[in-house]
Short mmCIF file of C-alpha atoms in Angstrom, two decimals:
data_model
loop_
_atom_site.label_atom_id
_atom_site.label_comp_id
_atom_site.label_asym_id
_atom_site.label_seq_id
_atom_site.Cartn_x
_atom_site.Cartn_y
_atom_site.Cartn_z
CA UNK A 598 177.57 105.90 107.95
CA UNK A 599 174.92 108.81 107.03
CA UNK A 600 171.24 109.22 108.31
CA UNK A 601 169.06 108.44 105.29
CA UNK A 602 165.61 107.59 103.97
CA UNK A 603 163.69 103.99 103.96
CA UNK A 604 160.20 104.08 101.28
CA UNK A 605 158.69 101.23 101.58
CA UNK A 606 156.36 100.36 98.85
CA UNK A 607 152.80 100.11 98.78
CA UNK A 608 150.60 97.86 96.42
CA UNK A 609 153.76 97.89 94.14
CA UNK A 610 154.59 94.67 95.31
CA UNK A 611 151.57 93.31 94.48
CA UNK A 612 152.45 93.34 90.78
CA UNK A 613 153.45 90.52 89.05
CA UNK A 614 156.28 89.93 85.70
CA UNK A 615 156.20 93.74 85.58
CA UNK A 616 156.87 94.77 89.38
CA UNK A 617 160.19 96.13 88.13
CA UNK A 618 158.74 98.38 85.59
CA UNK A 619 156.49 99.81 88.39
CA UNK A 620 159.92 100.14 90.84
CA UNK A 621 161.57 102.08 88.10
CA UNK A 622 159.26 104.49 87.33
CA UNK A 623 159.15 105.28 90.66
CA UNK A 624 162.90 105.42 91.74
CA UNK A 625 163.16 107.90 88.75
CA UNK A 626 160.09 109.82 90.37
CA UNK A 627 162.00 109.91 93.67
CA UNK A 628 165.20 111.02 91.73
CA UNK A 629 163.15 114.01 90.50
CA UNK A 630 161.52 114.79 93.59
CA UNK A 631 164.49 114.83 95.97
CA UNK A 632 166.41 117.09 93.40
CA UNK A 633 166.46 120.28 94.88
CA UNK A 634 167.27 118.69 97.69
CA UNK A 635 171.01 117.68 96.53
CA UNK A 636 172.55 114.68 95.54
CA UNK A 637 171.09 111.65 96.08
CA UNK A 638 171.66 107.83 95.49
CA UNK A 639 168.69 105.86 95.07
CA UNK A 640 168.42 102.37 94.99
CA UNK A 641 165.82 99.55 95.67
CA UNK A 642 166.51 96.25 97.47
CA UNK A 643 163.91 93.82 99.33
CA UNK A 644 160.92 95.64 98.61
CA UNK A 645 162.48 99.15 100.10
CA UNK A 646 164.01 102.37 98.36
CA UNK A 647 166.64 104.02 99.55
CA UNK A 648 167.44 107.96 99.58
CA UNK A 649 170.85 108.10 100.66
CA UNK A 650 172.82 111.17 100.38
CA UNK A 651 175.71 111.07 98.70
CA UNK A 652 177.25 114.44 99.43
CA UNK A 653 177.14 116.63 102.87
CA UNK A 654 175.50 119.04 102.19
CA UNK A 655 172.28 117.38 101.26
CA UNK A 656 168.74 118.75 102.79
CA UNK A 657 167.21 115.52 104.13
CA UNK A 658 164.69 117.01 106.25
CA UNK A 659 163.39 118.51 102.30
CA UNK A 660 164.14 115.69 100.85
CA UNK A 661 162.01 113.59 103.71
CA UNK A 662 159.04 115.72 103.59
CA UNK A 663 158.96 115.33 99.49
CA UNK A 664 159.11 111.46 99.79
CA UNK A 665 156.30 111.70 101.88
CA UNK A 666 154.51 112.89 99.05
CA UNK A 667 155.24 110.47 96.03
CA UNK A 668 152.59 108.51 94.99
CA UNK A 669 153.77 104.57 95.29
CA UNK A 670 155.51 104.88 98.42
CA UNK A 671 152.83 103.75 101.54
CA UNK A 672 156.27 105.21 104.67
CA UNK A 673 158.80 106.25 104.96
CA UNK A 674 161.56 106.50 107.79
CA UNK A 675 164.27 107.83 108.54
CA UNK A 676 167.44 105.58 109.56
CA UNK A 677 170.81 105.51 110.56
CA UNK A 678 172.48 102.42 109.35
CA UNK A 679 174.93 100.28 111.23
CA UNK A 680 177.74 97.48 110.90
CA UNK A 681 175.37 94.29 111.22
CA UNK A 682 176.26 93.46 114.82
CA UNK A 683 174.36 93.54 117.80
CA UNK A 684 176.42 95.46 119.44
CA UNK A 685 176.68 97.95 116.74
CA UNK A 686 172.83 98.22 116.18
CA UNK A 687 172.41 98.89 120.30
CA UNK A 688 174.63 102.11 120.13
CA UNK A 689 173.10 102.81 117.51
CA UNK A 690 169.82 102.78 119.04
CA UNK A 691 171.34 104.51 122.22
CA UNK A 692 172.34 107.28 120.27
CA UNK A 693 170.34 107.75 117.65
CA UNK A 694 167.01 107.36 119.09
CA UNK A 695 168.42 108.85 122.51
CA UNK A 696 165.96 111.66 122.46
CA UNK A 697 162.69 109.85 121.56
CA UNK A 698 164.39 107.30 124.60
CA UNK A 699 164.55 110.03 126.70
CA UNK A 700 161.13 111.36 126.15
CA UNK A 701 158.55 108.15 126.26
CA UNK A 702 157.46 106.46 128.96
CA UNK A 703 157.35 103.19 127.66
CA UNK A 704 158.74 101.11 124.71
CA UNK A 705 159.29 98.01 122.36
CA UNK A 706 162.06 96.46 120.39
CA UNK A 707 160.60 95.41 116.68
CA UNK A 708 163.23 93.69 114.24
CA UNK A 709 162.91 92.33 111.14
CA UNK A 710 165.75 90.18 109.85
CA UNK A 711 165.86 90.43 106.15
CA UNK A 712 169.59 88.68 106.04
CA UNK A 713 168.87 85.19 107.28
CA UNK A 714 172.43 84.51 107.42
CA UNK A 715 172.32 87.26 110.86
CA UNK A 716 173.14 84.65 113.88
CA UNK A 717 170.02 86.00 115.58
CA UNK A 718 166.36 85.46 115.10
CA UNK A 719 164.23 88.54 114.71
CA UNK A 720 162.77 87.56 118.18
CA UNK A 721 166.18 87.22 120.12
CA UNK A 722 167.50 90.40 118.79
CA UNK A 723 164.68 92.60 119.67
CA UNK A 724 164.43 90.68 123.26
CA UNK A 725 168.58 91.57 123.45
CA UNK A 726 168.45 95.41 122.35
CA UNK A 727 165.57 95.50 124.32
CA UNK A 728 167.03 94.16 127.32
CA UNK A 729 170.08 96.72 126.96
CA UNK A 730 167.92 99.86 125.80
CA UNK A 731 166.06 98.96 128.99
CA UNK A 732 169.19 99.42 131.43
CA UNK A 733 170.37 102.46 129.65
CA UNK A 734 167.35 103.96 130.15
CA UNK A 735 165.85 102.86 133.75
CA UNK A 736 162.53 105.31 133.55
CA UNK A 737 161.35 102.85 130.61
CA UNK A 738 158.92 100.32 131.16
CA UNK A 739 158.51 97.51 128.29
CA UNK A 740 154.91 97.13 126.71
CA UNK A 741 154.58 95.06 123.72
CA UNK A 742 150.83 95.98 123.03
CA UNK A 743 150.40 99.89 123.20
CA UNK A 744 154.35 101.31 123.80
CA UNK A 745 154.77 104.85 123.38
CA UNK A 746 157.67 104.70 121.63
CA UNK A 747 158.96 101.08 119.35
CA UNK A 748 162.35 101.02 118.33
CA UNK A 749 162.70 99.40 114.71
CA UNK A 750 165.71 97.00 114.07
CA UNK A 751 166.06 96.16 110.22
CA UNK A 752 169.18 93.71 109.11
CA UNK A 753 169.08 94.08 105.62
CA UNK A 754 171.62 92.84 102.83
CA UNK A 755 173.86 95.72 103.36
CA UNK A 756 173.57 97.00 106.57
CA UNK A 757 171.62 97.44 109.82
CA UNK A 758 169.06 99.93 109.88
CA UNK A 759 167.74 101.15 112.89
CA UNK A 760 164.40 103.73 112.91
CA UNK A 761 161.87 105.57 114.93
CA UNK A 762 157.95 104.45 113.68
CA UNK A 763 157.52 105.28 109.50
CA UNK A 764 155.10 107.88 108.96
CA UNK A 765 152.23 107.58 106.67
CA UNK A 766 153.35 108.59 102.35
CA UNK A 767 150.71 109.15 99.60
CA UNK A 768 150.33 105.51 98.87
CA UNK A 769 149.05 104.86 95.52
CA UNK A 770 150.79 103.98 92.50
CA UNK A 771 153.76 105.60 90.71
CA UNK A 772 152.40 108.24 88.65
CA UNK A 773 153.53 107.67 84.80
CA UNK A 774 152.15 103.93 85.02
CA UNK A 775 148.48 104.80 84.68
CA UNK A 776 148.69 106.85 81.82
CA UNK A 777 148.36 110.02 80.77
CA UNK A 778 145.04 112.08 81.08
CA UNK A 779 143.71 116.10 80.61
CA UNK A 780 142.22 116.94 83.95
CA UNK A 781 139.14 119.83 83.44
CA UNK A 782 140.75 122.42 86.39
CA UNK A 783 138.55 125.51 87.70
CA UNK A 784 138.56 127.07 90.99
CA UNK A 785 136.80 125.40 93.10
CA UNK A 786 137.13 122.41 95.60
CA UNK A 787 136.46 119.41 93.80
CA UNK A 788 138.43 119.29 90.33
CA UNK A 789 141.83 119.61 92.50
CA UNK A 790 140.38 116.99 94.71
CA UNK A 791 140.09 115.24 91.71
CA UNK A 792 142.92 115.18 89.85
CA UNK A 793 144.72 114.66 93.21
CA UNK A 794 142.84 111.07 93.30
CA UNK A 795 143.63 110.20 89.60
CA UNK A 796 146.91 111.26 90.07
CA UNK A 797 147.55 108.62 92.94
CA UNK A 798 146.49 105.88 90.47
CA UNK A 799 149.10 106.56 88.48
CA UNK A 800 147.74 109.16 86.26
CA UNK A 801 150.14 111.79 84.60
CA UNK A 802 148.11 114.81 83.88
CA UNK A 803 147.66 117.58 82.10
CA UNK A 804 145.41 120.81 83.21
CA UNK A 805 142.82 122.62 81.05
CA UNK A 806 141.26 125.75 82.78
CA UNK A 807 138.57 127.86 80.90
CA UNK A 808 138.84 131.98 81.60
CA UNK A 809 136.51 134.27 80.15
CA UNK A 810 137.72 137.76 80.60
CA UNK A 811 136.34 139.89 80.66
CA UNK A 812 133.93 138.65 82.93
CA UNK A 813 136.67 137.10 84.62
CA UNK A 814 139.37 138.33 86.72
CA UNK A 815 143.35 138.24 86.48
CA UNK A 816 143.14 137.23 89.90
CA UNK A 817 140.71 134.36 88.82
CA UNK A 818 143.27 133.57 86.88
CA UNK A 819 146.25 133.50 89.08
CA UNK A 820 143.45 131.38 91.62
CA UNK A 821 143.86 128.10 89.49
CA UNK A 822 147.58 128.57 88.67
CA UNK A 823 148.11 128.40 92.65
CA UNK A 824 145.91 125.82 92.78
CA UNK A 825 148.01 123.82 90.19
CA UNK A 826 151.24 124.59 91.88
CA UNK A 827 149.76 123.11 95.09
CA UNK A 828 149.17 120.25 92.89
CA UNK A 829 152.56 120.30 91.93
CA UNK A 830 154.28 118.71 94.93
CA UNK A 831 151.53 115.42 94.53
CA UNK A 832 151.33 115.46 90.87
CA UNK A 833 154.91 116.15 89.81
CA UNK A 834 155.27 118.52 86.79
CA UNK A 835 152.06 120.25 85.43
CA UNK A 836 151.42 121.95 82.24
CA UNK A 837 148.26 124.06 82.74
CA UNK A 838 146.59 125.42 78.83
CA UNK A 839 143.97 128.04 79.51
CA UNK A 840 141.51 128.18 77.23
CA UNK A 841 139.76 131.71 76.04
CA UNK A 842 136.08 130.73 76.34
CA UNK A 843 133.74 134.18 76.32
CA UNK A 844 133.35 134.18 72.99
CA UNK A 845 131.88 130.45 73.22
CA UNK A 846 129.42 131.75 76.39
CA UNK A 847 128.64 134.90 74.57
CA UNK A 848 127.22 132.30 71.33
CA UNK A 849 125.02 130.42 73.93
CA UNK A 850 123.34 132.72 75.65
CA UNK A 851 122.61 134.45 72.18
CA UNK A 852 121.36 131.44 70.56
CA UNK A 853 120.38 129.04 73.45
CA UNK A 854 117.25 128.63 76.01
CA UNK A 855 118.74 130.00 78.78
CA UNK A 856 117.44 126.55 81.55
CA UNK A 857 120.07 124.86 78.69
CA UNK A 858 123.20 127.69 79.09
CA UNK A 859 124.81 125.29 81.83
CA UNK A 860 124.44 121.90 79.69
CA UNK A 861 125.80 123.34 76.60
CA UNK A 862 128.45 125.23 78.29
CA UNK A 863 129.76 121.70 80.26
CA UNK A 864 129.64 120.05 76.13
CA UNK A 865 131.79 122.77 75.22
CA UNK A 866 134.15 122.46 77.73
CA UNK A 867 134.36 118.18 77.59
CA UNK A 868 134.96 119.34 73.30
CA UNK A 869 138.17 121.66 74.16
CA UNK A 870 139.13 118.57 76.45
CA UNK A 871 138.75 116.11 74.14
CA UNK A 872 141.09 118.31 71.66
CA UNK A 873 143.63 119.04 73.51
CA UNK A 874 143.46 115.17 74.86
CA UNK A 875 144.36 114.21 71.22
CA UNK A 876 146.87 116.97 70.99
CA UNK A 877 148.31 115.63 73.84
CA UNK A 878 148.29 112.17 73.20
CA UNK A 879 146.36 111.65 76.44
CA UNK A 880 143.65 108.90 76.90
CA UNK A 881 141.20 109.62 79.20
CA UNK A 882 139.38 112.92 80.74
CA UNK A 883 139.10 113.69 84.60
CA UNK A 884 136.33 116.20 86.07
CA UNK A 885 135.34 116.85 89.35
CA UNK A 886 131.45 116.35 89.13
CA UNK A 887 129.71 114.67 92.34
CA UNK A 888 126.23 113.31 91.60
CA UNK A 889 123.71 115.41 92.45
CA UNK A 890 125.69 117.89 93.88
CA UNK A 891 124.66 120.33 91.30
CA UNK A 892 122.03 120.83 88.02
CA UNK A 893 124.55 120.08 85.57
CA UNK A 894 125.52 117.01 87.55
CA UNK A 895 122.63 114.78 87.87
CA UNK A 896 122.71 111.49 86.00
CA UNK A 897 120.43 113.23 83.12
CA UNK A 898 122.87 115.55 82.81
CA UNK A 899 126.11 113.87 82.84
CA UNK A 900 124.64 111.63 80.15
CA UNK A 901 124.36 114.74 78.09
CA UNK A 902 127.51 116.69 78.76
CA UNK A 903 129.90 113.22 77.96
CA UNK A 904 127.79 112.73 74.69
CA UNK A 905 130.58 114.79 73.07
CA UNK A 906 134.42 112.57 73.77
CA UNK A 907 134.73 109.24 72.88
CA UNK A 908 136.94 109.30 75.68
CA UNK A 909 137.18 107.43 79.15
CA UNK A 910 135.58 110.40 81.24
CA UNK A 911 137.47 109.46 84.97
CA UNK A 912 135.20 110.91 87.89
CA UNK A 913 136.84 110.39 91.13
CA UNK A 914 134.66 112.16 93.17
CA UNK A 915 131.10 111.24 91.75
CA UNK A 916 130.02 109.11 94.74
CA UNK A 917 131.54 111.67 97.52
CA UNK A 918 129.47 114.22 99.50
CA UNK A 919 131.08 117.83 99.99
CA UNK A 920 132.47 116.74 103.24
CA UNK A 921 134.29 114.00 101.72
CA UNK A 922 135.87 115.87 99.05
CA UNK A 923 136.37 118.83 101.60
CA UNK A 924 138.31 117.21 104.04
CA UNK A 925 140.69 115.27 101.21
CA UNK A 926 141.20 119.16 99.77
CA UNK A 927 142.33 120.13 103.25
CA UNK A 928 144.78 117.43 103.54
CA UNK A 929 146.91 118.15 99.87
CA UNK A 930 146.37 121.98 100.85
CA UNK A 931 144.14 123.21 97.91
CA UNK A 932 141.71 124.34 99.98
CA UNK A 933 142.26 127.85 101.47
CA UNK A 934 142.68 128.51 97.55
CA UNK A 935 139.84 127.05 96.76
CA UNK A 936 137.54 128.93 98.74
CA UNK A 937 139.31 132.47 97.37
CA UNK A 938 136.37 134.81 96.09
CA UNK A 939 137.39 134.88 92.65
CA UNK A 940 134.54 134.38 90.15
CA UNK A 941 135.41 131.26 87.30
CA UNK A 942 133.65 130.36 83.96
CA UNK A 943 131.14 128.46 85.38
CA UNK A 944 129.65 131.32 87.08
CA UNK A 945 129.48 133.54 84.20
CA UNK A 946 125.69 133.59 82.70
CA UNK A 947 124.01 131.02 85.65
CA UNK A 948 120.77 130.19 84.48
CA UNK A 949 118.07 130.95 87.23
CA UNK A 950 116.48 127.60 86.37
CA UNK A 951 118.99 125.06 85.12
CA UNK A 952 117.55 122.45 83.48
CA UNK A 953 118.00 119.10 85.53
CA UNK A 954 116.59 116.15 83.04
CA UNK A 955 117.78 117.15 79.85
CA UNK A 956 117.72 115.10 76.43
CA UNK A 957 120.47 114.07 74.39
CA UNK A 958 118.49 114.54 71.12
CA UNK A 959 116.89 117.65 72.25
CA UNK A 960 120.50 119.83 73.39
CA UNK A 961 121.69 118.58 70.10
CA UNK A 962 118.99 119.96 68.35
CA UNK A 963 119.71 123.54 70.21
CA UNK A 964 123.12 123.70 69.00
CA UNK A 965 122.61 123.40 65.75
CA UNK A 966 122.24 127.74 66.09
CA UNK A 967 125.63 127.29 66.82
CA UNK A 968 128.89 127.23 64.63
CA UNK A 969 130.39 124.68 67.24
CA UNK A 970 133.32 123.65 65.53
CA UNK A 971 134.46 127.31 64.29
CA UNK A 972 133.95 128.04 68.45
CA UNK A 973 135.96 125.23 68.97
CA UNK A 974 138.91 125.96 66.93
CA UNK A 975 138.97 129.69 68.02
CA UNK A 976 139.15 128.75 71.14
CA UNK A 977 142.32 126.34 70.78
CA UNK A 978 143.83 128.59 68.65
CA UNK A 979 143.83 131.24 71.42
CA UNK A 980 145.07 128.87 74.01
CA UNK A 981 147.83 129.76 76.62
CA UNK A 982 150.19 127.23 78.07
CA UNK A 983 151.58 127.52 81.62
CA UNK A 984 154.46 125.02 82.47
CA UNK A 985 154.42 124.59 86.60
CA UNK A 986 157.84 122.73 87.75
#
């Protein structure tokens, strides 16, 4: 028998009549994941999904670290499986686990008996691989509360499985069971952080980023893209549509007070959104505004800038402080990108007083100097698609 992988699921088995839909999506997720990896076999039994490889030359140290990553699964392990014997499962042990033996101080024996036709209890066999482990290796001392090291013993339908502790996955939900939504990317900290955290509820997204060359930069540009692919490996496939938007600037500071440029630049952008949304067949819109954390994202102004989509706007982030969201970004890796010195949209024509408490009635009132829905269409018409796989 081959060394392969154990998920085990998260709140997935909370679901009720349509668990199964749930483990499907995300066997299929795995399937696509573990890809480049080779050819795998993936299966789910007894709340668990297996990875198995099913030919040699299989990378399932890549395949491993991309399971780790798949929203819906809360571990993984990896395990050798065995005849269901004791005697079988302690070589197994000796020689499978002989280095992480070798190396701790101190050790357990955990088994779980998922096969209740085994002729041991969960309690005997741990106590009886434990008792053998413990001869083999002498320098071992046995602590039950705080062990360096605990040997896991699974005796499952088809085989044994025998494991070194399951490391932490992304947890979550499968992503394709929550819908699909258009995520407002730029380059800073939070929207990543955000999507990231709609993603894991099962979100499939789809980017928008807004560039304004001139005033921005190629290399603005290329920022985001980066930032999507480093998305990629969370949020599975990502289509990223960049949106031409100086024209759209240019028209507000022309026409509009400039304490409003901010406000009527955010409607703008939640518009384009909302388009593309209904292009896209998607259902809700995700943005990375924290309360408070800036003008155009005090409750005033929120009020204003979602007074434009009839759409769910999903903000993951809103209650977080820049810690928070700082320390999440660090953990998926967007986060050295993030803090790149490439100027974005939202930079471009900063009022020097932003107004903080704004009025629905009154911004609407401004834009009527404005041709808002030729802007709009001009500005989908010019739009660029980048696939990310």
């Amino acid at each position: 028998m081959h060394e392969m992988i154990l998920c085990k699921l998260g709140e997935v088995v909370l679901k009720g009549l349509n668990r199964r839909s749930f483990e499907m999506k995300l066997m299929s997720n795995l399937r696509r994941r573990t890809a480049r990896f080779g050819r795998f076999r993936v299966y789910s039994k007894q709340s668990t999904i297996y990875v198995e490889p099913a030919e040699e030359t299989c990378d399932l140290a890549g395949a491993y670290a991309a399971c780790k990553r798949v929203f819906g699964i809360i571990a993984v392990a990896r395990a050798l499986p065995c005849a269901k014997e004791k005697e079988a499962i302690l070589d197994t042990a000796k020689t499978y686990l002989s280095s992480a033996l070798t190396a701790a101080r101190s050790f357990k024996v955990e088994s779980k008996r998922a096969d209740k036709t085994f002729p041991m209890s969960s309690i005997q066999l741990s106590q009886w691989v434990g008792g053998h482990l413990h001869e083999a290796f002498p320098h071992l001392t046995v602590d039950v509360h705080h062990p360096e090291l605990t040997v896991y013993v699974e005796v499952r339908e088809e085989a044994a499985y025998v494991h070194a502790p399951a490391e932490p996955a992304a947890g979550g939900l499968p992503i394709g069971m929550g819908g699909r939504a258009v995520s407002l990317l730029s380059g800073g900290i939070d929207s990543p952080v955000a999507s990231y955290m709609i993603a894991k509820r099962g979100v499939e997204l789809e980017m928008i980023h807004f560039a304004s060359p001139p005033y921005t930069s190629e290399q603005a540009r290329e920022k985001v893209l980066q930032l999507a692919r480093e998305l990629v490996p969370w949020c599975g496939r990502l289509n990223v549509t960049i949106v031409p938007f100086a024209e759209i600037q240019e028209e507000i500071r022309r026409n509009c007070p400039e304490d409003h440029f901010t406000l009527i630049m955010r409607r703008f952008m939640m518009r384009l959104a909302d388009a593309l949304a209904r292009d896209l067949n998607c259902r809700a819109l995700v943005t990375g505004e924290s309360l408070g954390q800036v003008a155009s994202q005090t409750m005033d102004a929120l009020a204003v800038s979602g007074d434009v989509t009839d759409l769910p706007v999903l903000r993951p982030v809103i209650g977080m402080d820049k810690e928070e969201i700082v320390r999440i970004a660090r953990h998926i890796g967007t986060f050295e990108t993030s803090i790149l010195p490439y100027e974005d949209c939202c930079t471009v024509f900063t009022p020097r007083h932003p107004k903080t408490r704004p009025h629905v009635e009154e911004v609407r009132e401004m834009e009527q100097a404005l041709d808002v829905e030729g802007l709009v269409r001009r500005a989908m018409e010019g739009r660029e698609v980048v696939k990310l796989r």
